[in-house]
Amino acid sequence: MITIAVDGYSSCGKSTFAKAIAKRLNYIYIDSGAMYRAVTLASIREGIAASSGIDEVRLAELLKDIKVGFVKDVSGDGWLTTLNGEVIEREIRTLEVSGLVSPVSAIPMVRSKMTQQQQEMGEQKGIVMDGRDIGTVVFPKAELKIFMTADPIIRAQRRLKEMDGKGEKVTLKEVLMNIEERDRIDGSRDVAPLRQAVDAIVLDNSHLTVEEQMNWFDNIYKEVVSKLP
Ligand code: DC
């Protein structure tokens, strides 16, 4: 069993891809972005994070009591994110959370707490984790690192469709602005910015179906495994 890191830009299908490969290999899948979203949701609920700013003193207190986890989705084959035991999968996908998650996740104490939890989850290997800094910071020794990218307009269209399906009323322009803003903040923050690891393999899925991405992955995986000692 190996460790697989999947990093890349917002809304370029990392979760769909990472979930599918985990299922194929019978590995654990962890959505690290959901963990940052959970912290953001808790901060919004407590009035600690808002568009006017983030109260870092109260955030430090809040972080002490936060436990983010995942439970099996009994109605599907995926996992649901939990915050101190409460299922919050739906609540963390709103545009309000998306609008504040990048500034919240740029705060060093938030990153160190989440990174520590993620590294504990990966101790056993046999894991696929997606995010922004998985191949660079969380699992720098991962045997396979994939860096995903796609055209911003295509990413916004995909995200809009997903949000429409969930009944969220947003425009393409709003979604595109959020994606571009998150790319900018995620890529320019001081701690663990979004970067392609030097040993990562790039997957641009702008014009690839999920099936085509799986074929691409099968070849890469075989090649990586064949070179392992
Ligand atoms: O993957 P996502 O869009 O759900 O992630 C939400 C935000 O969380 C993203 O804008 C940046 C942050 N994030 C991060 O800083 N590091 C990670 N490993 C994963 C996500």
Coordinates of C-alpha atoms and ligand atoms in Angstrom, one line a residue:
M1 CA 0.0 0.0 0.0
I2 CA 1.2 3.5 -0.8
T3 CA 0.2 7.1 0.0
I4 CA -1.3 9.2 -2.8
A5 CA -1.4 13.0 -2.6
V6 CA -3.8 14.8 -4.9
D7 CA -3.4 18.6 -5.0
G8 CA -4.6 21.3 -7.2
Y9 CA -6.8 24.3 -7.8
S10 CA -10.3 24.9 -6.4
S11 CA -13.1 23.0 -8.1
C12 CA -11.1 21.1 -10.7
G13 CA -12.6 17.8 -9.7
K14 CA -10.0 16.7 -7.2
S15 CA -12.5 15.1 -4.9
T16 CA -14.3 13.2 -7.7
F17 CA -11.0 11.9 -9.0
A18 CA -9.5 11.1 -5.5
K19 CA -12.6 9.4 -4.4
A20 CA -12.7 7.2 -7.5
I21 CA -9.1 6.1 -7.2
A22 CA -9.5 5.3 -3.5
K23 CA -12.5 3.1 -4.4
R24 CA -10.5 1.4 -7.2
L25 CA -7.7 0.6 -4.8
N26 CA -9.8 0.0 -1.7
Y27 CA -7.9 2.8 0.0
I28 CA -9.1 5.4 2.6
Y29 CA -10.1 8.7 1.1
I30 CA -9.7 12.0 3.0
D31 CA -11.0 15.3 1.8
S32 CA -8.6 17.8 3.6
G33 CA -10.5 20.8 2.2
A34 CA -13.6 19.6 4.1
M35 CA -11.6 19.9 7.3
Y36 CA -10.7 23.5 6.6
R37 CA -14.4 24.1 5.6
A38 CA -15.5 22.6 8.9
V39 CA -13.3 25.0 10.9
T40 CA -14.6 27.8 8.8
L41 CA -18.2 26.8 9.5
A42 CA -17.6 26.6 13.2
S43 CA -15.9 30.1 13.1
I44 CA -18.9 31.6 11.2
R45 CA -21.4 30.0 13.7
E46 CA -19.5 31.5 16.6
G47 CA -19.2 34.9 15.0
I48 CA -15.4 34.5 14.8
A49 CA -15.1 34.8 11.0
A50 CA -17.0 37.2 8.8
S51 CA -16.3 39.1 5.7
S52 CA -15.2 42.0 8.0
G53 CA -12.4 40.0 9.5
I54 CA -11.3 37.0 11.7
D55 CA -10.9 37.2 15.5
E56 CA -7.7 35.1 15.9
V57 CA -7.8 35.2 19.7
R58 CA -11.2 33.6 19.9
L59 CA -10.3 31.3 17.0
A60 CA -7.4 29.9 19.0
E61 CA -9.9 29.0 21.8
L62 CA -12.3 27.5 19.3
L63 CA -9.5 25.3 17.8
K64 CA -8.9 23.7 21.1
D65 CA -12.3 22.1 21.1
I66 CA -12.7 21.3 17.4
K67 CA -12.7 17.7 16.3
V68 CA -13.3 17.2 12.6
G69 CA -14.1 13.7 11.5
F70 CA -15.7 11.6 8.8
V71 CA -18.6 9.0 9.1
K72 CA -19.8 6.6 6.5
D73 CA -22.7 7.8 4.4
V74 CA -25.4 5.1 4.9
S75 CA -27.3 6.3 1.8
G76 CA -24.3 6.3 -0.5
D77 CA -20.8 5.0 -0.7
G78 CA -19.0 8.1 0.4
W79 CA -18.1 9.8 3.7
L80 CA -19.8 12.7 5.5
T81 CA -17.8 15.4 7.3
T82 CA -18.5 15.9 11.0
L83 CA -17.8 18.7 13.4
N84 CA -17.7 17.5 17.0
G85 CA -19.9 14.6 16.0
E86 CA -22.5 16.6 14.0
V87 CA -22.8 15.8 10.3
I88 CA -22.2 19.1 8.5
E89 CA -21.5 17.9 4.9
R90 CA -24.2 20.1 3.4
E91 CA -23.4 23.2 5.5
I92 CA -19.7 23.3 4.5
R93 CA -20.5 23.5 0.8
T94 CA -22.3 26.8 0.7
L95 CA -20.9 29.9 -1.0
E96 CA -20.7 31.6 2.4
V97 CA -18.2 29.0 3.7
S98 CA -16.4 29.0 0.3
G99 CA -16.1 32.8 0.6
L100 CA -14.3 32.6 4.0
V101 CA -12.4 29.3 3.9
S102 CA -9.3 30.6 2.1
P103 CA -8.6 33.4 4.7
V104 CA -9.4 31.0 7.6
S105 CA -7.1 28.3 6.2
A106 CA -4.3 30.7 5.6
I107 CA -3.9 31.2 9.4
P108 CA -0.9 29.2 10.7
M109 CA -2.5 27.8 13.8
V110 CA -5.4 26.4 11.7
R111 CA -2.9 24.8 9.4
S112 CA -0.8 23.2 12.1
K113 CA -3.9 21.7 13.8
M114 CA -5.3 20.3 10.5
T115 CA -1.9 19.1 9.3
Q116 CA -1.3 17.2 12.5
Q117 CA -4.8 15.5 12.2
Q118 CA -4.1 14.6 8.6
Q119 CA -0.7 13.1 9.2
E120 CA -2.2 10.9 12.0
M121 CA -4.9 9.7 9.5
G122 CA -2.2 8.8 7.0
E123 CA 0.1 6.8 9.4
Q124 CA -1.2 3.4 8.0
K125 CA -0.7 4.3 4.3
G126 CA -3.3 3.0 1.9
I127 CA -4.7 6.5 1.8
V128 CA -5.7 9.0 -0.9
M129 CA -5.9 12.6 0.4
D130 CA -6.8 15.6 -1.7
G131 CA -6.1 19.3 -0.9
R132 CA -3.5 22.0 -1.6
D133 CA -0.4 21.1 0.3
I134 CA -0.7 17.3 0.6
G135 CA 2.3 16.5 -1.6
T136 CA 4.4 19.4 -0.3
V137 CA 3.7 19.6 3.4
V138 CA 1.4 16.9 4.8
F139 CA 2.9 13.8 3.0
P140 CA 6.1 15.0 1.4
K141 CA 7.2 11.4 1.1
A142 CA 4.1 10.2 -0.7
E143 CA 5.0 7.6 -3.3
L144 CA 2.5 9.2 -5.8
K145 CA 1.7 12.9 -6.1
I146 CA -0.8 14.2 -8.6
F147 CA -1.3 17.9 -9.3
M148 CA -4.6 18.7 -10.9
T149 CA -5.6 21.7 -12.9
A150 CA -8.3 22.8 -15.4
D151 CA -9.4 25.9 -17.2
P152 CA -11.1 28.3 -14.7
I153 CA -14.3 28.7 -16.8
I154 CA -14.7 25.0 -17.1
R155 CA -14.2 24.7 -13.3
A156 CA -16.8 27.4 -12.6
Q157 CA -19.3 25.7 -15.0
R158 CA -18.8 22.4 -13.2
R159 CA -19.2 23.9 -9.8
L160 CA -22.3 25.9 -10.8
K161 CA -23.9 22.6 -12.0
E162 CA -23.1 21.0 -8.7
M163 CA -24.5 23.9 -6.7
D164 CA -27.6 24.1 -8.9
G165 CA -28.2 20.4 -8.2
K166 CA -28.1 21.2 -4.4
G167 CA -30.6 24.1 -4.9
E168 CA -28.0 26.9 -4.2
K169 CA -28.9 30.0 -6.2
V170 CA -25.7 31.5 -7.6
T171 CA -24.5 32.9 -10.9
L172 CA -21.6 31.7 -13.1
K173 CA -19.9 35.1 -12.4
E174 CA -20.1 34.6 -8.6
V175 CA -18.8 31.1 -8.8
L176 CA -15.9 32.1 -11.1
M177 CA -15.0 35.1 -8.9
N178 CA -14.9 32.8 -5.9
I179 CA -12.7 30.3 -7.7
E180 CA -10.3 32.9 -8.9
E181 CA -10.1 34.6 -5.5
R182 CA -9.4 31.3 -3.7
D183 CA -6.7 30.3 -6.3
R184 CA -5.1 33.7 -5.6
I185 CA -5.2 33.4 -1.7
D186 CA -4.4 29.7 -1.6
G187 CA -1.4 30.3 -3.9
S188 CA 0.0 33.4 -2.2
R189 CA -0.3 32.7 1.5
D190 CA 2.9 32.4 3.6
V191 CA 2.3 29.0 5.1
A192 CA 1.9 25.9 2.9
P193 CA 0.8 27.8 -0.3
L194 CA -0.8 25.8 -3.2
R195 CA 2.3 24.6 -5.1
Q196 CA 3.0 21.8 -7.4
A197 CA 5.5 19.5 -5.7
V198 CA 8.6 19.0 -7.8
D199 CA 7.9 15.3 -8.0
A200 CA 4.2 15.6 -8.8
I201 CA 2.6 14.5 -12.1
V202 CA 0.3 17.0 -13.7
L203 CA -3.2 16.1 -14.7
D204 CA -5.1 18.8 -16.7
N205 CA -8.7 17.4 -16.8
S206 CA -10.3 20.4 -18.7
H207 CA -11.3 18.1 -21.5
L208 CA -11.2 14.7 -19.9
T209 CA -14.2 12.5 -18.7
V210 CA -13.9 10.8 -15.3
E211 CA -13.4 7.5 -17.2
E212 CA -10.5 9.0 -19.2
Q213 CA -9.0 10.3 -16.0
M214 CA -9.2 6.7 -14.5
N215 CA -7.4 5.3 -17.6
W216 CA -4.7 7.9 -17.2
F217 CA -4.4 7.0 -13.5
D218 CA -4.2 3.3 -14.1
N219 CA -1.2 3.7 -16.3
I220 CA 0.5 6.1 -13.9
Y221 CA -0.2 3.9 -10.9
K222 CA 1.2 0.8 -12.6
E223 CA 4.4 2.7 -13.5
V224 CA 4.9 4.0 -10.0
V225 CA 4.2 0.7 -8.3
S226 CA 6.6 -1.1 -10.7
K227 CA 9.4 1.2 -9.6
L228 CA 8.9 0.7 -5.9
P229 CA 11.7 -1.2 -4.1
Ligands
DC1 O1 -10.8 21.5 -1.7 P1 -11.8 22.6 -1.3 O2 -12.1 23.6 -2.3 O3 -13.0 22.1 -0.6 O4 -10.9 23.4 -0.2 C1 -11.5 24.5 0.5 C2 -10.4 25.5 0.9 O5 -9.6 24.9 1.9 C3 -9.4 25.9 -0.1 O6 -9.8 27.1 -0.8 C4 -8.1 26.1 0.6 C5 -8.2 25.3 1.8 N1 -7.4 24.1 1.8 C6 -6.1 24.2 2.2 O7 -5.7 25.4 2.5 N2 -5.3 23.2 2.3 C7 -5.7 21.9 1.9 N3 -4.9 20.9 2.1 C8 -7.1 21.8 1.5 C9 -7.9 22.9 1.4

